[in-house]
C-alpha positions as YAML, in Angstrom:
chain: A
units: angstrom
residues:
- id: 1
  name: UNK
  ca: [12.86, 53.88, -15.70]
- id: 2
  name: UNK
  ca: [11.40, 51.09, -17.63]
- id: 3
  name: UNK
  ca: [7.59, 50.50, -16.72]
- id: 4
  name: UNK
  ca: [6.84, 47.71, -14.76]
- id: 5
  name: UNK
  ca: [3.56, 45.49, -15.19]
- id: 6
  name: UNK
  ca: [1.50, 44.56, -12.88]
- id: 7
  name: UNK
  ca: [-0.30, 41.98, -14.41]
- id: 8
  name: UNK
  ca: [-1.96, 39.68, -11.38]
- id: 9
  name: UNK
  ca: [-1.43, 36.27, -11.43]
- id: 10
  name: UNK
  ca: [-4.92, 34.12, -12.75]
- id: 11
  name: UNK
  ca: [-5.15, 31.15, -10.75]
- id: 12
  name: UNK
  ca: [-8.25, 30.12, -8.49]
- id: 13
  name: UNK
  ca: [-8.05, 27.26, -6.53]
- id: 14
  name: UNK
  ca: [-10.93, 25.70, -5.86]
- id: 15
  name: UNK
  ca: [-11.03, 22.46, -3.00]
- id: 16
  name: UNK
  ca: [-14.23, 20.38, -1.57]
- id: 17
  name: UNK
  ca: [-15.58, 17.04, -1.34]
- id: 18
  name: UNK
  ca: [-18.43, 15.16, -2.33]
- id: 19
  name: UNK
  ca: [-19.80, 12.29, 0.15]
- id: 20
  name: UNK
  ca: [-19.81, 9.26, -2.10]
- id: 21
  name: UNK
  ca: [-21.92, 6.21, -0.29]
- id: 22
  name: UNK
  ca: [-20.51, 7.24, 3.52]
- id: 23
  name: UNK
  ca: [-17.24, 7.75, 1.21]
- id: 24
  name: UNK
  ca: [-15.78, 11.29, 0.94]
- id: 25
  name: UNK
  ca: [-14.12, 11.94, -1.88]
- id: 26
  name: UNK
  ca: [-11.62, 14.88, -2.52]
- id: 27
  name: UNK
  ca: [-11.18, 17.38, -4.92]
- id: 28
  name: UNK
  ca: [-8.75, 20.24, -5.64]
- id: 29
  name: UNK
  ca: [-9.14, 22.52, -9.12]
- id: 30
  name: UNK
  ca: [-6.19, 24.72, -10.05]
- id: 31
  name: UNK
  ca: [-8.37, 26.91, -12.55]
- id: 32
  name: UNK
  ca: [-4.69, 28.89, -14.77]
- id: 33
  name: UNK
  ca: [-5.21, 30.19, -17.42]
- id: 34
  name: UNK
  ca: [-6.70, 28.24, -19.83]
- id: 35
  name: UNK
  ca: [-6.14, 25.20, -18.13]
- id: 36
  name: UNK
  ca: [-6.85, 23.49, -15.19]
- id: 37
  name: UNK
  ca: [-5.36, 21.94, -12.70]
- id: 38
  name: UNK
  ca: [-6.96, 18.89, -11.00]
- id: 39
  name: UNK
  ca: [-6.13, 16.39, -8.17]
- id: 40
  name: UNK
  ca: [-9.48, 13.88, -7.03]
- id: 41
  name: UNK
  ca: [-9.26, 11.61, -4.43]
- id: 42
  name: UNK
  ca: [-9.42, 9.81, -0.90]
- id: 43
  name: UNK
  ca: [-8.47, 11.09, 2.59]
- id: 44
  name: UNK
  ca: [-4.65, 9.84, 1.91]
- id: 45
  name: UNK
  ca: [-4.51, 12.53, -0.54]
- id: 46
  name: UNK
  ca: [-1.90, 10.35, -1.83]
- id: 47
  name: UNK
  ca: [-0.08, 11.65, -5.82]
- id: 48
  name: UNK
  ca: [-0.63, 9.00, -7.63]
- id: 49
  name: UNK
  ca: [-0.31, 9.70, -11.56]
- id: 50
  name: UNK
  ca: [-0.60, 12.80, -13.93]
- id: 51
  name: UNK
  ca: [-2.31, 12.38, -17.30]
- id: 52
  name: UNK
  ca: [-2.96, 15.69, -19.25]
- id: 53
  name: UNK
  ca: [-5.12, 16.10, -22.01]
- id: 54
  name: UNK
  ca: [-5.19, 18.92, -24.49]
- id: 55
  name: UNK
  ca: [-7.53, 19.58, -28.31]
- id: 56
  name: UNK
  ca: [-5.42, 19.43, -31.51]
- id: 57
  name: UNK
  ca: [-6.56, 20.62, -34.74]
- id: 58
  name: UNK
  ca: [-6.22, 17.28, -35.97]
- id: 59
  name: UNK
  ca: [-8.79, 15.68, -33.76]
- id: 60
  name: UNK
  ca: [-12.71, 16.21, -32.54]
- id: 61
  name: UNK
  ca: [-10.90, 14.25, -29.22]
- id: 62
  name: UNK
  ca: [-8.75, 15.56, -26.94]
- id: 63
  name: UNK
  ca: [-4.98, 14.18, -27.07]
- id: 64
  name: UNK
  ca: [-4.73, 12.25, -24.03]
- id: 65
  name: UNK
  ca: [-1.15, 10.84, -22.14]
- id: 66
  name: UNK
  ca: [-0.06, 9.44, -19.05]
- id: 67
  name: UNK
  ca: [2.30, 11.68, -17.46]
- id: 68
  name: UNK
  ca: [2.92, 9.82, -14.68]
- id: 69
  name: UNK
  ca: [2.49, 6.81, -13.33]
- id: 70
  name: UNK
  ca: [0.77, 3.49, -14.30]
- id: 71
  name: UNK
  ca: [-1.87, 0.71, -13.79]
- id: 72
  name: UNK
  ca: [-6.03, 1.25, -14.02]
- id: 73
  name: UNK
  ca: [-5.87, 3.89, -12.23]
- id: 74
  name: UNK
  ca: [-4.09, 5.79, -15.01]
- id: 75
  name: UNK
  ca: [-6.59, 4.05, -17.70]
- id: 76
  name: UNK
  ca: [-9.22, 5.55, -15.40]
- id: 77
  name: UNK
  ca: [-8.30, 9.40, -15.44]
- id: 78
  name: UNK
  ca: [-6.76, 9.30, -18.69]
- id: 79
  name: UNK
  ca: [-10.93, 9.10, -19.40]
- id: 80
  name: UNK
  ca: [-11.91, 11.66, -16.86]
- id: 81
  name: UNK
  ca: [-8.73, 13.87, -18.71]
- id: 82
  name: UNK
  ca: [-10.60, 13.48, -21.58]
- id: 83
  name: UNK
  ca: [-14.32, 13.64, -21.23]
- id: 84
  name: UNK
  ca: [-13.63, 16.92, -19.16]
- id: 85
  name: UNK
  ca: [-10.95, 19.06, -21.45]
- id: 86
  name: UNK
  ca: [-13.69, 17.77, -24.00]
- id: 87
  name: UNK
  ca: [-16.67, 19.84, -22.42]
- id: 88
  name: UNK
  ca: [-14.62, 22.15, -20.87]
- id: 89
  name: UNK
  ca: [-12.15, 23.25, -23.50]
- id: 90
  name: UNK
  ca: [-9.01, 23.69, -21.09]
- id: 91
  name: UNK
  ca: [-6.08, 21.47, -21.32]
- id: 92
  name: UNK
  ca: [-6.58, 19.36, -18.51]
- id: 93
  name: UNK
  ca: [-4.00, 17.96, -16.59]
- id: 94
  name: UNK
  ca: [-5.62, 15.34, -13.78]
- id: 95
  name: UNK
  ca: [-4.99, 12.97, -10.88]
- id: 96
  name: UNK
  ca: [-7.10, 10.60, -10.41]
- id: 97
  name: UNK
  ca: [-6.23, 8.82, -6.72]
- id: 98
  name: UNK
  ca: [-9.43, 7.00, -6.03]
- id: 99
  name: UNK
  ca: [-7.96, 3.22, -7.22]
- id: 100
  name: UNK
  ca: [-7.06, 2.11, -4.08]
- id: 101
  name: UNK
  ca: [-11.18, 2.88, -2.99]
- id: 102
  name: UNK
  ca: [-13.22, -0.16, -4.05]
- id: 103
  name: UNK
  ca: [-16.78, 1.07, -4.74]
- id: 104
  name: UNK
  ca: [-18.69, 0.27, -7.94]
- id: 105
  name: UNK
  ca: [-19.36, 2.95, -10.08]
- id: 106
  name: UNK
  ca: [-17.01, 5.76, -8.00]
- id: 107
  name: UNK
  ca: [-15.28, 6.79, -10.48]
- id: 108
  name: UNK
  ca: [-18.48, 8.02, -12.37]
- id: 109
  name: UNK
  ca: [-20.26, 9.68, -9.20]
- id: 110
  name: UNK
  ca: [-16.34, 11.14, -9.11]
- id: 111
  name: UNK
  ca: [-16.97, 12.63, -12.97]
- id: 112
  name: UNK
  ca: [-20.01, 13.85, -12.86]
- id: 113
  name: UNK
  ca: [-19.73, 15.53, -9.07]
- id: 114
  name: UNK
  ca: [-16.37, 17.25, -11.18]
- id: 115
  name: UNK
  ca: [-17.79, 18.86, -14.37]
- id: 116
  name: UNK
  ca: [-21.23, 19.73, -12.09]
- id: 117
  name: UNK
  ca: [-18.79, 22.25, -9.90]
- id: 118
  name: UNK
  ca: [-16.68, 23.54, -12.89]
- id: 119
  name: UNK
  ca: [-19.79, 24.14, -15.06]
- id: 120
  name: UNK
  ca: [-21.35, 25.97, -12.56]
- id: 121
  name: UNK
  ca: [-17.83, 27.93, -11.33]
- id: 122
  name: UNK
  ca: [-16.91, 28.79, -15.03]
...
């Protein structure tokens, strides 16, 4: 008989919300082995875009690209992806769906809340 591996999957799911002014912002983070899959958005729960950031030996900054979507949300999400990948040292897959929320500094605040939670649960 062949021995079967009984390795447990290495995935942790973290979901929470934070209140910005009077608007709830929702976060979902899937902690995978060596990477993070992150969705941040509003109550509509749309998945509008996907950005990927990964470290390479060729640069001090992670390489980022948008693999799904176009527009300003993707640029905002791409910047967040780069910074989160650099801070965590992990590959980051991030969907930023807050472009419809018209509140000043929401992207910066949301990123700060995300990083705070990631560092607390690391």
